[in-house]
Tab-separated table of C-alpha atoms and ligand atoms in Angstrom:
chain	number	residue	atom	x	y	z
A	1	MET	CA	28.704	-110.975	-95.407
A	2	ASN	CA	27.445	-111.029	-91.679
A	3	LYS	CA	27.411	-107.595	-90.362
A	4	LEU	CA	27.853	-106.898	-86.762
A	5	PRO	CA	24.606	-105.604	-85.184
A	6	LEU	CA	25.503	-102.630	-82.836
A	7	VAL	CA	23.517	-100.289	-80.440
A	8	ALA	CA	25.314	-97.113	-79.259
A	9	LEU	CA	24.556	-95.311	-75.909
A	10	ILE	CA	24.958	-91.544	-75.788
A	11	SER	CA	24.248	-88.682	-73.580
A	12	GLY	CA	25.416	-85.534	-75.378
A	13	ARG	CA	27.331	-84.270	-78.448
A	14	GLY	CA	27.746	-87.420	-80.266
A	15	SER	CA	30.973	-86.837	-82.114
A	16	ASN	CA	32.148	-90.235	-81.385
A	17	LEU	CA	28.771	-91.790	-82.805
A	18	LYS	CA	29.242	-89.408	-85.698
A	19	ALA	CA	32.713	-90.734	-86.436
A	20	ILE	CA	31.339	-94.425	-86.055
A	21	ILE	CA	28.776	-93.617	-88.625
A	22	ASP	CA	30.991	-91.691	-90.889
A	23	ALA	CA	33.414	-94.525	-91.037
A	24	GLN	CA	30.691	-96.596	-92.841
A	25	ASN	CA	32.277	-99.946	-91.946
A	26	PRO	CA	30.715	-102.345	-94.211
A	27	LEU	CA	30.911	-104.887	-91.365
A	28	VAL	CA	28.893	-102.944	-89.008
A	29	GLU	CA	25.316	-102.227	-88.866
A	30	ILE	CA	24.240	-99.556	-86.330
A	31	ARG	CA	20.648	-100.716	-85.390
A	32	ALA	CA	19.901	-97.998	-82.911
A	33	VAL	CA	21.133	-95.107	-80.739
A	34	ILE	CA	19.793	-94.675	-77.409
A	35	SER	CA	20.238	-91.396	-75.252
A	36	ASN	CA	19.417	-90.908	-71.716
A	37	ARG	CA	19.144	-87.205	-72.372
A	38	PRO	CA	16.312	-85.990	-74.597
A	39	GLN	CA	18.475	-83.023	-75.976
A	40	ALA	CA	21.429	-85.029	-76.892
A	41	LYS	CA	22.716	-83.506	-80.213
A	42	GLY	CA	23.990	-86.990	-81.157
A	43	LEU	CA	20.373	-88.141	-81.734
A	44	LEU	CA	20.380	-85.862	-84.755
A	45	TYR	CA	23.362	-87.485	-86.554
A	46	ALA	CA	21.649	-90.705	-86.018
A	47	GLN	CA	18.345	-89.361	-87.404
A	48	GLN	CA	20.132	-87.907	-90.491
A	49	ALA	CA	21.722	-91.461	-91.039
A	50	GLY	CA	18.376	-92.952	-90.841
A	51	ILE	CA	19.230	-94.994	-87.683
A	52	SER	CA	16.517	-95.751	-85.171
A	53	THR	CA	16.729	-93.437	-81.978
A	54	GLU	CA	15.339	-93.816	-78.503
A	55	ILE	CA	15.189	-91.655	-75.448
A	56	ILE	CA	15.216	-93.221	-71.985
A	57	ASP	CA	15.474	-90.314	-69.560
A	58	HIS	CA	17.326	-91.280	-66.487
A	59	THR	CA	15.547	-88.506	-64.438
A	60	GLN	CA	12.142	-90.390	-64.906
A	61	PHE	CA	13.516	-93.159	-62.840
A	62	SER	CA	13.958	-93.197	-59.170
A	63	LYS	CA	16.367	-96.073	-58.909
A	64	ARG	CA	19.260	-96.815	-61.182
A	65	ILE	CA	18.247	-100.595	-61.481
A	66	GLU	CA	15.047	-99.406	-62.905
A	67	PHE	CA	16.674	-97.110	-65.538
A	68	ASP	CA	19.080	-99.866	-66.146
A	69	THR	CA	16.384	-102.775	-66.776
A	70	THR	CA	14.490	-100.402	-69.075
A	71	LEU	CA	17.567	-99.721	-70.991
A	72	LYS	CA	18.458	-103.368	-71.067
A	73	THR	CA	14.987	-104.303	-72.560
A	74	ARG	CA	15.177	-101.580	-75.027
A	75	ILE	CA	18.815	-102.556	-76.136
A	76	ASP	CA	17.966	-106.248	-76.555
A	77	TYR	CA	14.993	-105.370	-78.803
A	78	TYR	CA	17.581	-104.689	-81.442
A	79	GLN	CA	19.650	-108.022	-80.661
A	80	PRO	CA	23.014	-106.295	-80.893
A	81	LYS	CA	26.295	-108.217	-80.566
A	82	LEU	CA	27.991	-105.260	-79.739
A	83	ILE	CA	27.076	-102.129	-77.471
A	84	VAL	CA	29.197	-99.194	-77.506
A	85	LEU	CA	29.066	-96.310	-74.937
A	86	ALA	CA	30.046	-93.198	-76.896
A	87	GLY	CA	29.977	-90.245	-74.388
A	88	PHE	CA	27.450	-92.189	-72.150
A	89	MET	CA	27.509	-90.435	-68.838
A	90	ARG	CA	25.606	-92.811	-66.402
A	91	ILE	CA	27.234	-95.278	-64.320
A	92	LEU	CA	25.795	-98.750	-65.023
A	93	THR	CA	24.859	-101.517	-62.345
A	94	PRO	CA	26.533	-104.987	-62.110
A	95	GLU	CA	23.316	-106.529	-63.413
A	96	PHE	CA	23.555	-104.550	-66.587
A	97	ILE	CA	27.175	-104.917	-67.091
A	98	ASN	CA	27.052	-108.950	-66.510
A	99	HIS	CA	24.365	-109.253	-68.978
A	100	TYR	CA	26.609	-107.848	-71.766
A	101	GLN	CA	29.953	-109.345	-70.579
A	102	GLY	CA	32.395	-109.131	-73.452
A	103	ARG	CA	30.407	-107.170	-75.773
A	104	LEU	CA	30.184	-103.760	-74.021
A	105	LEU	CA	32.883	-101.042	-74.892
A	106	ASN	CA	33.468	-97.677	-73.660
A	107	ILE	CA	35.734	-94.858	-74.831
A	108	HIS	CA	37.376	-92.678	-72.096
A	109	PRO	CA	39.363	-89.548	-72.177
A	110	SER	CA	42.535	-90.355	-70.508
A	111	LEU	CA	45.461	-92.887	-70.597
A	112	LEU	CA	43.848	-95.271	-68.310
A	113	PRO	CA	44.698	-96.482	-65.530
A	114	ALA	CA	45.315	-92.612	-64.845
A	115	PHE	CA	42.619	-90.292	-64.584
A	116	LYS	CA	39.461	-92.535	-64.085
A	117	GLY	CA	36.093	-90.690	-63.732
A	118	LEU	CA	35.017	-87.238	-64.765
A	119	HIS	CA	36.594	-84.096	-65.879
A	120	THR	CA	39.706	-85.718	-67.010
A	121	HIS	CA	41.100	-82.860	-69.083
A	122	LYS	CA	41.021	-80.454	-66.364
A	123	ARG	CA	42.556	-82.893	-63.964
A	124	VAL	CA	45.378	-83.457	-66.346
A	125	LEU	CA	46.242	-79.797	-66.725
A	126	GLU	CA	45.987	-79.322	-62.977
A	127	SER	CA	48.426	-82.366	-62.373
A	128	GLY	CA	51.145	-80.945	-64.871
A	129	ALA	CA	51.296	-84.191	-66.651
A	130	LYS	CA	53.160	-83.690	-70.079
A	131	GLU	CA	51.095	-86.290	-71.900
A	132	HIS	CA	47.427	-87.315	-72.133
A	133	GLY	CA	45.181	-89.304	-74.188
A	134	THR	CA	42.197	-91.699	-74.612
A	135	SER	CA	41.551	-95.497	-74.008
A	136	VAL	CA	38.990	-97.887	-75.333
A	137	HIS	CA	38.229	-100.633	-72.942
A	138	PHE	CA	35.772	-103.437	-72.047
A	139	VAL	CA	33.322	-102.137	-69.527
A	140	THR	CA	33.360	-104.208	-66.386
A	141	GLU	CA	31.719	-103.609	-62.951
A	142	ASP	CA	34.738	-101.630	-61.871
A	143	LEU	CA	34.227	-97.958	-63.055
A	144	ASP	CA	36.877	-97.289	-65.983
A	145	ALA	CA	39.065	-100.190	-64.847
A	146	GLY	CA	37.772	-102.863	-67.555
A	147	PRO	CA	40.562	-104.336	-69.543
A	148	ILE	CA	42.153	-102.065	-72.206
A	149	ILE	CA	41.850	-102.615	-75.993
A	150	ILE	CA	43.731	-99.702	-77.392
A	151	GLN	CA	45.106	-96.234	-76.431
A	152	ALA	CA	46.417	-93.217	-78.166
A	153	ARG	CA	48.563	-90.215	-76.719
A	154	VAL	CA	48.694	-86.744	-77.267
A	155	PRO	CA	51.043	-84.045	-75.848
A	156	VAL	CA	49.857	-81.515	-73.461
A	157	LEU	CA	51.252	-78.353	-74.580
A	158	PRO	CA	52.409	-75.188	-72.774
A	159	ASP	CA	49.588	-73.091	-73.748
A	160	ASP	CA	46.974	-75.554	-73.436
A	161	ASN	CA	43.453	-75.036	-71.964
A	162	GLU	CA	40.783	-77.490	-71.176
A	163	GLU	CA	39.079	-76.730	-74.546
A	164	LYS	CA	42.292	-77.225	-76.793
A	165	LEU	CA	43.408	-80.339	-74.935
A	166	ALA	CA	39.841	-81.988	-75.114
A	167	ALA	CA	39.791	-81.101	-78.980
A	168	ARG	CA	43.378	-82.797	-79.551
A	169	VAL	CA	42.201	-85.930	-77.461
A	170	LEU	CA	38.942	-86.076	-79.325
A	171	GLN	CA	40.537	-86.569	-82.747
A	172	GLN	CA	42.361	-89.646	-81.378
A	173	GLU	CA	39.067	-90.849	-79.918
A	174	HIS	CA	37.393	-91.049	-83.250
A	175	ARG	CA	40.324	-92.926	-84.667
A	176	ILE	CA	40.661	-95.540	-82.134
A	177	TYR	CA	37.002	-96.206	-81.429
A	178	SER	CA	36.529	-97.198	-85.138
A	179	GLN	CA	39.647	-99.238	-84.994
A	180	ALA	CA	38.360	-101.254	-81.868
A	181	ILE	CA	34.889	-101.757	-83.467
A	182	HIS	CA	36.463	-102.837	-86.593
A	183	TRP	CA	38.470	-105.555	-84.815
A	184	PHE	CA	35.417	-106.690	-82.748
A	185	ALA	CA	33.351	-106.943	-86.165
A	186	GLN	CA	36.259	-108.866	-87.799
A	187	SER	CA	35.596	-111.391	-84.611
A	188	ARG	CA	39.484	-110.720	-83.850
A	189	LEU	CA	38.683	-109.192	-80.403
A	190	GLN	CA	37.677	-111.223	-77.414
A	191	LEU	CA	37.450	-110.580	-73.559
A	192	GLN	CA	38.808	-113.531	-71.678
A	193	GLY	CA	38.584	-112.778	-67.953
A	194	GLN	CA	40.749	-109.722	-67.446
A	195	ASN	CA	42.803	-110.145	-70.655
A	196	VAL	CA	41.873	-108.803	-74.003
A	197	LEU	CA	42.679	-111.119	-76.920
A	198	LEU	CA	43.489	-109.919	-80.422
A	199	ASP	CA	43.519	-112.834	-82.776
A	200	GLY	CA	43.673	-115.110	-79.798
A	201	LYS	CA	46.827	-113.591	-78.272
A	202	PRO	CA	46.825	-111.386	-75.162
A	203	LEU	CA	47.485	-107.650	-75.969
A	204	ASN	CA	50.490	-106.424	-74.422
A	205	SER	CA	50.995	-102.877	-73.606
A	206	TRP	CA	52.925	-101.515	-76.669
A	207	ARG	CA	50.369	-103.185	-78.937
A	208	LYS	CA	47.686	-101.254	-77.242
A	209	LEU	CA	49.272	-97.860	-77.861
A	210	ILE	CA	48.813	-96.404	-81.302
B	301	LIG	N1	29.500	-98.304	-65.775
B	301	LIG	C1	30.279	-99.325	-65.116
B	301	LIG	N2	29.675	-100.272	-64.263
B	301	LIG	N3	31.725	-99.621	-65.451
B	301	LIG	C2	32.284	-98.700	-66.345
B	301	LIG	O1	33.614	-98.835	-66.455
B	301	LIG	C3	31.356	-97.567	-66.890
B	301	LIG	C4	30.073	-97.481	-66.621
B	301	LIG	C5	29.318	-96.511	-67.084
B	301	LIG	C6	29.983	-95.452	-67.933
B	301	LIG	C7	31.867	-94.349	-68.980
B	301	LIG	C8	32.677	-93.477	-67.836
B	301	LIG	C9	33.877	-92.734	-68.516
B	301	LIG	O2	34.272	-93.154	-69.621
B	301	LIG	C10	31.351	-95.625	-68.084
B	301	LIG	C11	32.014	-96.574	-67.770
B	301	LIG	C12	29.963	-91.598	-66.248
B	301	LIG	C13	30.564	-91.499	-64.892
B	301	LIG	C14	29.748	-90.809	-63.821
B	301	LIG	O3	30.149	-90.491	-62.763
B	301	LIG	C15	31.723	-92.027	-64.518
B	301	LIG	C16	32.500	-92.583	-65.564
B	301	LIG	C17	31.918	-92.811	-66.886
B	301	LIG	C18	30.642	-92.328	-67.155
B	301	LIG	N4	28.417	-90.487	-63.935
B	301	LIG	C19	27.558	-89.996	-63.078
B	301	LIG	C20	26.571	-90.869	-62.499
B	301	LIG	O4	26.221	-90.796	-61.225
B	301	LIG	C21	26.661	-88.791	-63.581
B	301	LIG	C22	27.333	-87.691	-64.360
B	301	LIG	C23	26.345	-86.844	-65.389
B	301	LIG	O5	25.171	-87.372	-65.517
B	301	LIG	O6	26.822	-86.106	-65.959
B	301	LIG	O7	26.232	-91.895	-63.099
B	301	LIG	O8	34.189	-91.850	-67.986
B	302	LIG	C1	34.267	-87.840	-75.330
B	302	LIG	O1	35.410	-87.244	-74.966
B	302	LIG	C2	34.349	-89.122	-74.251
B	302	LIG	O2	35.546	-89.569	-74.207
B	302	LIG	C3	33.911	-88.701	-73.054
B	302	LIG	O3	32.829	-87.723	-73.354
B	302	LIG	C4	33.055	-87.087	-74.632
B	302	LIG	C5	31.766	-87.411	-75.521
B	302	LIG	O4	31.875	-86.790	-76.668
B	302	LIG	N1	33.286	-89.778	-72.227
B	302	LIG	C6	33.163	-89.580	-70.950
B	302	LIG	O5	33.663	-88.628	-70.443
B	302	LIG	C7	32.544	-90.771	-70.262
B	302	LIG	N2	32.217	-90.437	-68.983
B	302	LIG	P1	30.997	-87.039	-77.735
B	302	LIG	O6	29.632	-87.075	-77.160
B	302	LIG	O7	31.266	-85.972	-78.664
B	302	LIG	O8	31.410	-88.423	-78.350
């Protein structure tokens, strides 16, 4: 069987990476994990699993494009068919994004298009919203606005704080990221312009929400 070669980009804790590793999907081969932060805990999960790791410290680059060019060179060394952002915290330049058109995924901690950007849990709590969640999307130039593949929702509870809410969302992240990767590895998932196709058919909103 042909395994899907994958490279994961991380910046920190790496719980999404761990969930992908622990899923042990026989269709997926994680070729490398690259972090922009030397101290990222997620690197340890990769090392424990015998996966190659690299650090490309963004603070060592004066321009975004230089960081992105180096990152691209290192990613391409592993010849991945899929690149996943797993808690990766650097905005990527259009040149980088275009190079990986249709094979770059991100998991974002909100029900997109609501709450793009950073600090989503805090902002959701402040907004008084009754529900929250997470989305996996294809990455495009527009920040957190690429076509959505799959979402999961969670309730916001009366005694929630940022930590409790984040933990509830995170459980769902681990589930839906593995699902999206599995679909991609089965060659069932495709980006066509602004549409996501599953089995050749556009995904409509109720099929995205699980
Ligand atoms: N790049 C592009 N072009 N498009 C997207 O949709 C991207 C992206 C890079 C990362 C993840 C995203 C998220 O899920 C992501 C999506 C970082 C920032 C950010 O502001 C925003 C969104 C996301 C990731 N980063 C700061 C920056 O200046 C740095 C913050 C830090 O280092 O802690 O790059 O939310
Ligand atoms: C996750 O909640 C992920 O959705 C979010 O950061 C966390 C990373 O956790 N991503 C972003 O906010 C991207 N800007 P992890 O390192 O344990 O996977």
